[in-house]
Coordinates of C-alpha atoms and ligand atoms in Angstrom, one line a residue:
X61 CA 0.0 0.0 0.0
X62 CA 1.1 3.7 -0.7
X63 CA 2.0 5.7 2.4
X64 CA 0.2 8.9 0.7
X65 CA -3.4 6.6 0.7
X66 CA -5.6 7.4 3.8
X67 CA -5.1 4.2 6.2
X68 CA -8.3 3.2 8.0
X69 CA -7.3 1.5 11.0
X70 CA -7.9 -1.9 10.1
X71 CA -5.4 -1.2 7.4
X72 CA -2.9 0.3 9.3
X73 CA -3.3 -2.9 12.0
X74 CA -3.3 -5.6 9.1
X75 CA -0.2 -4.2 8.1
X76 CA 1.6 -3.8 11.1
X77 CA 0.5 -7.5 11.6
X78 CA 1.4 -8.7 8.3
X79 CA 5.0 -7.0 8.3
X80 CA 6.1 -6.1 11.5
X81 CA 7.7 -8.5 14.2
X82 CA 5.2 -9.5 17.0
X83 CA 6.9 -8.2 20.2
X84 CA 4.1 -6.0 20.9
X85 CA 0.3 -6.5 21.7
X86 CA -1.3 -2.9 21.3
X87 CA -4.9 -1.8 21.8
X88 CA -6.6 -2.0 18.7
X89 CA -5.9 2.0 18.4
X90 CA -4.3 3.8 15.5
X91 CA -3.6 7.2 15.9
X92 CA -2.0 9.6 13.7
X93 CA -2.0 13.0 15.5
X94 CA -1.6 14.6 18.9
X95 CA -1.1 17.2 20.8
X96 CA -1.4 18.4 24.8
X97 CA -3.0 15.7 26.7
X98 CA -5.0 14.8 23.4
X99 CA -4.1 11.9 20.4
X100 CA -6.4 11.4 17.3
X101 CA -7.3 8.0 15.5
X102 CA -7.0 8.1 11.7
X103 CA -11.0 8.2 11.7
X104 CA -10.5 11.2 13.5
X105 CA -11.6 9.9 17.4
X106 CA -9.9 12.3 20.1
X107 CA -9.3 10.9 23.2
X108 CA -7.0 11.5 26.5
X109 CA -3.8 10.0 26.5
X110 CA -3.3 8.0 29.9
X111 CA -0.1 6.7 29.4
X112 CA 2.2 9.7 27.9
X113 CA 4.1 6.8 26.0
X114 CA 5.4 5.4 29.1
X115 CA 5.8 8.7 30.4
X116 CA 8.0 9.6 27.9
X117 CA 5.5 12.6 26.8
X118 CA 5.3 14.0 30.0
X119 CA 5.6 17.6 28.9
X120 CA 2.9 16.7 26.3
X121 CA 2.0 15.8 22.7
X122 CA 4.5 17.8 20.1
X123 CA 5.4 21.1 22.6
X124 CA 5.9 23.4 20.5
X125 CA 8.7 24.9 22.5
X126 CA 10.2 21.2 21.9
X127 CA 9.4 20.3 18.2
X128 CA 10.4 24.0 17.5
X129 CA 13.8 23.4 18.9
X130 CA 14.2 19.4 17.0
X131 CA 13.3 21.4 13.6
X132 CA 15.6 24.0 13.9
X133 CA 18.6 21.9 14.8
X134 CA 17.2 19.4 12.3
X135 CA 18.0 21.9 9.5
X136 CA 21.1 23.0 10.8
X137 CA 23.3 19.7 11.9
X138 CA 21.9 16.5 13.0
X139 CA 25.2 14.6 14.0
X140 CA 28.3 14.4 13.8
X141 CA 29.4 11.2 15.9
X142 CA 32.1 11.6 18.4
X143 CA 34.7 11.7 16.7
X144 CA 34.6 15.2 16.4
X145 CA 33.3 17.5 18.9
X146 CA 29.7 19.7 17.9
X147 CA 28.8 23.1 19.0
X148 CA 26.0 21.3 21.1
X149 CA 26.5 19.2 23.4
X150 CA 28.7 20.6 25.6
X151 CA 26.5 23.0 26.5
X152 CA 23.3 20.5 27.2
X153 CA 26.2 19.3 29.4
X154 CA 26.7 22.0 31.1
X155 CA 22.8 22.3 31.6
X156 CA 21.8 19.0 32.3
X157 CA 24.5 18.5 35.2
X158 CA 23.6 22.0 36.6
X159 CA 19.8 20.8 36.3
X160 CA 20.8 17.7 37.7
X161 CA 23.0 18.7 40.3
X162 CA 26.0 16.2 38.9
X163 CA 29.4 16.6 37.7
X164 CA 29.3 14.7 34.7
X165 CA 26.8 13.5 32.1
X166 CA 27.2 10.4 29.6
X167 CA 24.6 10.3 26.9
X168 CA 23.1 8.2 25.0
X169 CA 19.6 7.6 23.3
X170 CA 17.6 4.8 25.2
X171 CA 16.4 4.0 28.7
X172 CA 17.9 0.1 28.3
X173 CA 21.4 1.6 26.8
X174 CA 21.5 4.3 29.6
X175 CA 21.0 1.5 32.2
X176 CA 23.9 -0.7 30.5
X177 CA 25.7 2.1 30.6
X178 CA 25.2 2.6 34.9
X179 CA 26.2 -1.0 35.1
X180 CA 29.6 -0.7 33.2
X181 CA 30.2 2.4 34.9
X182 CA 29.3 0.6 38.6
X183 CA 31.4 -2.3 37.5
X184 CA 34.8 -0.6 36.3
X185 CA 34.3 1.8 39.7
X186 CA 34.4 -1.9 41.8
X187 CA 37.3 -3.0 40.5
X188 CA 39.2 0.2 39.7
X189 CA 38.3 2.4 42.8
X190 CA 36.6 0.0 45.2
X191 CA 38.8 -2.8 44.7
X192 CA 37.0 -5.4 44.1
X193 CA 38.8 -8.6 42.0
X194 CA 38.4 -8.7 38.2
X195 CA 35.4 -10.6 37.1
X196 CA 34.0 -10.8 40.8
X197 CA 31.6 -7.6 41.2
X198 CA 27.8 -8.5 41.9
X199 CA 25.1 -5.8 41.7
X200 CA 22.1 -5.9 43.9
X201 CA 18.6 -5.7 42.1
X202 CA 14.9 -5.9 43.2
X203 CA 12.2 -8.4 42.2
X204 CA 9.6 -7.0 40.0
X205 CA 12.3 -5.3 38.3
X206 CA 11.6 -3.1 35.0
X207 CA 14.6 -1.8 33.5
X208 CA 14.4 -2.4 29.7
X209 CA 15.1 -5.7 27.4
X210 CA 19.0 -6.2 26.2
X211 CA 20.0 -9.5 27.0
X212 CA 22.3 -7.8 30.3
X213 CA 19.6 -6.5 31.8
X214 CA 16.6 -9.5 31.2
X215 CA 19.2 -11.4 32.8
X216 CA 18.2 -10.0 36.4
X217 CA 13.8 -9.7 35.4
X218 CA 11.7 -11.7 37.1
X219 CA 9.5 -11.6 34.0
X220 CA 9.2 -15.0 32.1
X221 CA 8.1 -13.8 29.3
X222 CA 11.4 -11.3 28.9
X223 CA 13.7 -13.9 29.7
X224 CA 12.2 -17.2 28.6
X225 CA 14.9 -18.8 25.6
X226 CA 17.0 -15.4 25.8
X227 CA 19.8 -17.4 27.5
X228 CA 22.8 -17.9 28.3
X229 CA 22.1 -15.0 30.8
X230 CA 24.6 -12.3 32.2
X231 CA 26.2 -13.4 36.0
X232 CA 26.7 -10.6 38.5
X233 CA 23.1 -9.8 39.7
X234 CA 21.6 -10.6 43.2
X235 CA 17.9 -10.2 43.4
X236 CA 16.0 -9.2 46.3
X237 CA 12.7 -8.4 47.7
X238 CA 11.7 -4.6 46.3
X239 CA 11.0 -2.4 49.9
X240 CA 12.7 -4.3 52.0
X241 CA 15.7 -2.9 54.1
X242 CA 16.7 -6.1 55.9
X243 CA 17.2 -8.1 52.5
X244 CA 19.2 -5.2 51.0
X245 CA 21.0 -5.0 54.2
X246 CA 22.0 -8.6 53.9
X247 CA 22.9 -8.7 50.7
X248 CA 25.5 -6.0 50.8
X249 CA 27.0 -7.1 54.0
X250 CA 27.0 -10.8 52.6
X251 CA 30.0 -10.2 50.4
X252 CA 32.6 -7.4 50.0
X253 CA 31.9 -8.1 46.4
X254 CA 29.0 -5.8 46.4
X255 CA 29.2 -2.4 44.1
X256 CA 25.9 -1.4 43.4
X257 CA 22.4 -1.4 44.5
X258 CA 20.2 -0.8 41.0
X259 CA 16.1 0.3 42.2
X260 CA 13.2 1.7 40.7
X261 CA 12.2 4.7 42.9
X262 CA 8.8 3.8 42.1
X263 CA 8.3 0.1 40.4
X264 CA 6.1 1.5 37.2
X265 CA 5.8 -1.3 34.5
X266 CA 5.7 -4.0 37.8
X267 CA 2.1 -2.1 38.5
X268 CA 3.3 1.0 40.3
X269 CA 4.8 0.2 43.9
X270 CA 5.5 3.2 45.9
X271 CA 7.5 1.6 48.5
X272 CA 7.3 2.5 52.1
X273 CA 8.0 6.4 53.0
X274 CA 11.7 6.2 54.0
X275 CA 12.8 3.0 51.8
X276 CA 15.0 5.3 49.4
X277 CA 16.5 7.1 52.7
X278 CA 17.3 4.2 54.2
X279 CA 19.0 2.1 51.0
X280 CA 20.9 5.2 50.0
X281 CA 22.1 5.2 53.7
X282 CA 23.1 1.4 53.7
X283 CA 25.1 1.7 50.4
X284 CA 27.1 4.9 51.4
X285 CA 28.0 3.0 54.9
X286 CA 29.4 -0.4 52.6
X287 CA 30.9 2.0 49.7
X288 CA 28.3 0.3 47.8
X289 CA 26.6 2.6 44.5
X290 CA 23.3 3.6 45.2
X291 CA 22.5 3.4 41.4
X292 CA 18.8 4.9 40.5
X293 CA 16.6 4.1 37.6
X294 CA 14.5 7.0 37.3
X295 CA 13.3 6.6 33.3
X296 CA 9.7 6.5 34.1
X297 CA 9.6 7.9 37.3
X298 CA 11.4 10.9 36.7
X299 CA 11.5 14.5 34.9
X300 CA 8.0 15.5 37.1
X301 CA 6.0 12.6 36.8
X302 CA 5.5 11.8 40.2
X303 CA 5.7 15.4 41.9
X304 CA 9.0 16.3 42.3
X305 CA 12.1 16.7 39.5
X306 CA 13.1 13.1 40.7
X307 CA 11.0 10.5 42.5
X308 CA 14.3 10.4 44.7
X309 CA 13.3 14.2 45.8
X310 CA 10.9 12.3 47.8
X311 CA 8.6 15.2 48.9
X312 CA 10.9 18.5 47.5
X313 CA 8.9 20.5 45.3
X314 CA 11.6 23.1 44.4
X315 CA 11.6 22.9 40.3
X316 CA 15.7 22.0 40.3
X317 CA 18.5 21.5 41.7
X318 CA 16.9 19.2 44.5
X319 CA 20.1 18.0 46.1
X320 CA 20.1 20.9 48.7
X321 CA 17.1 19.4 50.0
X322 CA 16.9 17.7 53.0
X323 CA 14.2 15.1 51.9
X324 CA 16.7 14.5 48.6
X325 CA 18.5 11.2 48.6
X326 CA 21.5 11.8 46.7
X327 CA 22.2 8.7 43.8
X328 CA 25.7 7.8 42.9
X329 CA 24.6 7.1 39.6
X330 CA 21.1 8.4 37.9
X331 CA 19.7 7.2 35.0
X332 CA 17.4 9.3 32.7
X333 CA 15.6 8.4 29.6
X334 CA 12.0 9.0 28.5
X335 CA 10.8 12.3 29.1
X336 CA 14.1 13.7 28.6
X337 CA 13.0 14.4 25.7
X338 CA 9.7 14.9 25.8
X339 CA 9.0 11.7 23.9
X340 CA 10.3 14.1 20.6
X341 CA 13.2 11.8 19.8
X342 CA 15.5 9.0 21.8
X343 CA 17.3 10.1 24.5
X344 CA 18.6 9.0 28.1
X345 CA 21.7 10.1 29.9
X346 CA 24.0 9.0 33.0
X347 CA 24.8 11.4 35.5
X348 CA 27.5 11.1 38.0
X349 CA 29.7 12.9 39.6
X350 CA 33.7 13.0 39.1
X351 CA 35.4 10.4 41.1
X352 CA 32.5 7.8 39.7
X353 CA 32.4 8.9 35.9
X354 CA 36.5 9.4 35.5
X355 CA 36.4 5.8 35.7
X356 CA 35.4 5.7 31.6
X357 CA 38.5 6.6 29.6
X358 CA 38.2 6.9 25.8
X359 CA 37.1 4.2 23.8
X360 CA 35.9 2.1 27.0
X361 CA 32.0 3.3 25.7
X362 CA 30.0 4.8 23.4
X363 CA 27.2 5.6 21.3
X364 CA 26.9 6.6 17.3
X365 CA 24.2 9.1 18.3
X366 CA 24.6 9.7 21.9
X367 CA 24.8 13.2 22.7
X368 CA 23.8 14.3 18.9
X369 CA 23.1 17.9 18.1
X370 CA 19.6 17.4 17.7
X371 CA 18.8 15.3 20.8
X372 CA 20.9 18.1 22.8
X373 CA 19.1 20.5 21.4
X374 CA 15.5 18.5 22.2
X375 CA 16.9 17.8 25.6
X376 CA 17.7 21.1 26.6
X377 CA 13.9 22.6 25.1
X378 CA 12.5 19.7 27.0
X379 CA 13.7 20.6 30.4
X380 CA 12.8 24.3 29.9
X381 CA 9.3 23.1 29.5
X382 CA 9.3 21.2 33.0
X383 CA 10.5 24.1 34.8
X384 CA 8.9 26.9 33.2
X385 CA 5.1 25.4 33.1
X386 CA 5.6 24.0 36.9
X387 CA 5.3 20.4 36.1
X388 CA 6.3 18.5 39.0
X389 CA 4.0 21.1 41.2
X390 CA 0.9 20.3 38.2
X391 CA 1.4 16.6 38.6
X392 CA 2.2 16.6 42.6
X393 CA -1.5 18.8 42.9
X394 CA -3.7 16.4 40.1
X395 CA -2.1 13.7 41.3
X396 CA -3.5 13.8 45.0
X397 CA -6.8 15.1 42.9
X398 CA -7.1 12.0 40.7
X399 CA -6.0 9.6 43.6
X400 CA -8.9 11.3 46.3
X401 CA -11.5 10.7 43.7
X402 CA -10.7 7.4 42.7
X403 CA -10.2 6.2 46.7
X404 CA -13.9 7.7 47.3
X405 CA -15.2 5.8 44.4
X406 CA -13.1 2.4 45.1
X407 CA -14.2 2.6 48.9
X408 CA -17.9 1.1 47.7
X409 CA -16.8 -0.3 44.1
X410 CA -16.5 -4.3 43.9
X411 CA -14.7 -4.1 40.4
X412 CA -11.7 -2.0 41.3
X413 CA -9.7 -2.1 45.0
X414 CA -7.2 0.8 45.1
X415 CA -5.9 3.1 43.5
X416 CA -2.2 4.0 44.5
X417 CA 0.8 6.0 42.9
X418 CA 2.5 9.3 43.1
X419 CA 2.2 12.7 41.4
X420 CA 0.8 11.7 37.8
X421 CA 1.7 8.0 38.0
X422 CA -0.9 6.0 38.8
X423 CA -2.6 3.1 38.8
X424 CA -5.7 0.9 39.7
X425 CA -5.7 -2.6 41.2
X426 CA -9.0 -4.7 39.5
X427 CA -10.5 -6.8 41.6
X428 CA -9.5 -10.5 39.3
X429 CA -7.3 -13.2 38.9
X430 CA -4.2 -12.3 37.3
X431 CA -4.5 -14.4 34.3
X432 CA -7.7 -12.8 33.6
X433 CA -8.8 -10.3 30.7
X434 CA -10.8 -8.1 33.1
X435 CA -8.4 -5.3 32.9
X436 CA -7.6 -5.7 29.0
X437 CA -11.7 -5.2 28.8
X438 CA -11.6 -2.0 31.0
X439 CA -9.0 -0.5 29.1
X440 CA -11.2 -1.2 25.4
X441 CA -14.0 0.3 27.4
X442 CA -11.7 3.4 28.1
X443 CA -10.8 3.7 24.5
X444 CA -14.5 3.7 22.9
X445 CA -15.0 6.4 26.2
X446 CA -12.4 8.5 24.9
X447 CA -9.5 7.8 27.1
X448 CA -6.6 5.7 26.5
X449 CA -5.3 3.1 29.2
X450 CA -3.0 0.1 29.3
X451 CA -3.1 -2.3 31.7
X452 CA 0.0 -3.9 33.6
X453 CA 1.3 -6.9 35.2
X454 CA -1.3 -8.8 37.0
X455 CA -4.5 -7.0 36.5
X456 CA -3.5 -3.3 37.3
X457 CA -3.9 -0.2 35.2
X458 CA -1.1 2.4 34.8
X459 CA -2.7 5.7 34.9
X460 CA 0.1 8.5 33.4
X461 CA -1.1 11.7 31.1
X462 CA 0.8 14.3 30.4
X463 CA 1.9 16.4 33.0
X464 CA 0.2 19.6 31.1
X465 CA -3.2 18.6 32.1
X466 CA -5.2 21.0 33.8
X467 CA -7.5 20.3 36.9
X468 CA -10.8 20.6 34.2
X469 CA -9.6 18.0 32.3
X470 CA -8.2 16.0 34.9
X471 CA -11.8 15.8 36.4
X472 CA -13.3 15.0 33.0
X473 CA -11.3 12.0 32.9
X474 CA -11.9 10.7 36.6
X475 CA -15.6 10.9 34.8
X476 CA -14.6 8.7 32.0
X477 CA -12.6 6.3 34.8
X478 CA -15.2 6.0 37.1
X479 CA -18.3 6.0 34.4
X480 CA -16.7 3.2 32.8
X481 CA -15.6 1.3 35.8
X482 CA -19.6 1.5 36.5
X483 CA -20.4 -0.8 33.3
X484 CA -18.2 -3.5 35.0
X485 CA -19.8 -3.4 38.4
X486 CA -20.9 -7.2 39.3
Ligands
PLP704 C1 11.1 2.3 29.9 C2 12.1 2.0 31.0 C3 13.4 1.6 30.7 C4 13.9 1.3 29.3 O1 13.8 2.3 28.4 P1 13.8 2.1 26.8 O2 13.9 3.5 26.3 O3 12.5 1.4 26.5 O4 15.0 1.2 26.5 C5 14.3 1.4 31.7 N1 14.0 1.6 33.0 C6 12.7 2.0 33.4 C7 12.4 2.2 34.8 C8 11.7 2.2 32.4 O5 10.5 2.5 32.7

């Protein structure tokens, strides 16, 4: 078929069916335009986005501020590789440290490359500032992990379905129980071959687990008192999603530059991705400071595109756009909105059973067995209602829209939610 026909969306699915690779199993929803909290279907059907492309779009569907800034660089330089230096990067260095609070940045373009990247880092650190033997550095990591899909990093998921024929798998990982101090605390004083501790602040894909109040404290404490790297994953949960710059902020609403305060827990290593860029174009970065990033000489890593003009560029426009439209402060006020409204409907509902999450990342339990299509049905529901949902691991729905909602739309969709939860009351 031409791409200049009009697709209906049974073309468009048949096609992605017929040619593409089956790794994915979407909603029956083809879209073709968006913008704010809003996405069109090619027959023209608006409806709310509610998952922000993981929470990639957190600053919304094609800012302007962001696609401007992608376009111009676009027609000016696009890359360069690293072999020679550009006139952008180093200043989106410059900026995303200072935003950040780190001394040094290492970019590159996807969530999974950006957290291969923290383990390489964590690993040369063991054994050429901790001094841990070659070959003998283990990393601690927590069940219900999510941290994207090379063959490193599906090595430590608990998910069958990731790992399942994807061996021989990578050594060097000890899993334990996600919020819970004493395991961590056993684990890094089992060996003196621990050199990092790798955590979601927030367990998103897993069905968002906001673990107890003063988990992330407490971990960060244990790690600094073994010399152990407190490594965070924050692709999903940060850049304002859940309230605060970071999820690590814990309740900081300042807009940046969150290490001086006191409720901040300070990673060694933090791991960025997603929204970074607005969900405009691939990009993640490490940040670390000095005496942790020094470690990587030349030629130890890289990227092609890492740290290309046009993802500096994009980067930089995209965390303008979190500070100058108050994001975190948006999603920290919604959120507590959304999460009131839903509890007061839950508390007499027999088809859902909480509702928990932080800021603008959300989620609903549904009140099933795990194997069941209950929440798959809720979220097809959603879609003809004008709202679009996906559910997670066992029977939960992820609620995430674009952190440029306002509180009139916000309400509109807590309508939607709750009017079609109704049609599934038993
Ligand atoms: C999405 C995600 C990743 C992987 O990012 P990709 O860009 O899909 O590779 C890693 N960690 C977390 C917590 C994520 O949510």
């Amino acid at each position: 078929m031409s791409v200049l026909e009009k697709l209906t969306s049974a073309d468009a699915i048949n096609l992605e069916d017929k040619y593409g690779a089956h790794n994915y199993h979407p909603l029956p929803v083809v879209l073709n335009r968006g913008e704010g909290v809003y996405v069109w279907d090619v027959e023209g059907k608006k409806y709310y986005d509610f998952l922000s492309a993981y929470s990639a779009v957190n600053q919304g569907h094609c800012h302007p501020k962001i696609v401007g800034a992608m376009v111009e660089q676009a027609q000016t330089l696009t890359l360069t590789s690293r072999a020679f230096y550009n006139d952008k990067l180093g200043v989106y260095e410059e900026y995303i440290t200072k935003y950040f609070g780190f001394d040094k940045v290492l970019p590159m373009n996807t969530g999974a490359e950006a957290v291969e990247t923290a383990l390489k880092i964590c690993r040369k650190w063991a054994y050429e500032k901790k001094g841990i033997s070659e070959n003998e550095a283990q990393i601690i990591v927590c069940d219900g992990n999510f941290h994207g899909r090379t063959t490193t990093i599906i090595s430590f998921s608990n998910d069958e379905n990731a790992r399942k024929n994807f061996g021989p798998y990578t050594a060097g990982f000890i899993k334990i129980a996600y919020d819970d101090l004493d395991a961590l605390e056993k684990a890094i004083t089992s060996s003196k071959n621990i050199a990092g501790f790798l955590v979601e602040p927030i367990q998103g894909e897993a069905g968002v687990y906001v673990p107890s109040e003063t988990y992330l404290a407490k971990a960060k404490a244990l790690c600094e008192a073994n010399n152990v790297l407190f490594i965070a994953d924050e692709v999903q949960t940060g850049i304002a999603r859940t309230g605060s710059l970071l999820a690590v902020c814990g309740n900081c609403t300042c807009e940046n530059q969150c290490e001086k305060q006191s409720s901040y827990v300070s990673p060694d290593i933090l791991i960025l991705g997603k929204a970074l860029s607005g969900g405009a174009y691939p990009v993640s970065a490490v940040l670390a400071n000095d005496e942790i990033m020094n470690v990587i000489k030349p030629g130890q890593h890289g990227s092609t595109f890492g740290g290309n003009p046009i993802a500096a560029a994009v980067a930089m426009a995209a965390m303008d756009v979190v500070s100058e439209e108050h994001l975190a402060q948006n999603a920290r006020r919604l959120g507590e909105i959304f999460r009131s409204e839903l509890a007061q409907y839950i508390a007499t509902s027999t088809i859902a059973t909480l509702v928990r999450g932080k800021g603008l990342l959300n989620a609903i339990v549904i009140n099933d067995t795990e194997d069941s299509d209950t929440a798959w049905n809720i979220c097809m529901k959603l879609a003809e209602n004008g709202l679009l949902a996906k559910p997670t691991h066992g029977n939960i729905i992820r609620f995430a829209p674009p952190l440029v909602m306002n509180e009139e739309q916000l309400l509109d969709c807590v309508s939607i939610i709750i009017n079609t939860l109704k049609q599934f009351e038993k």
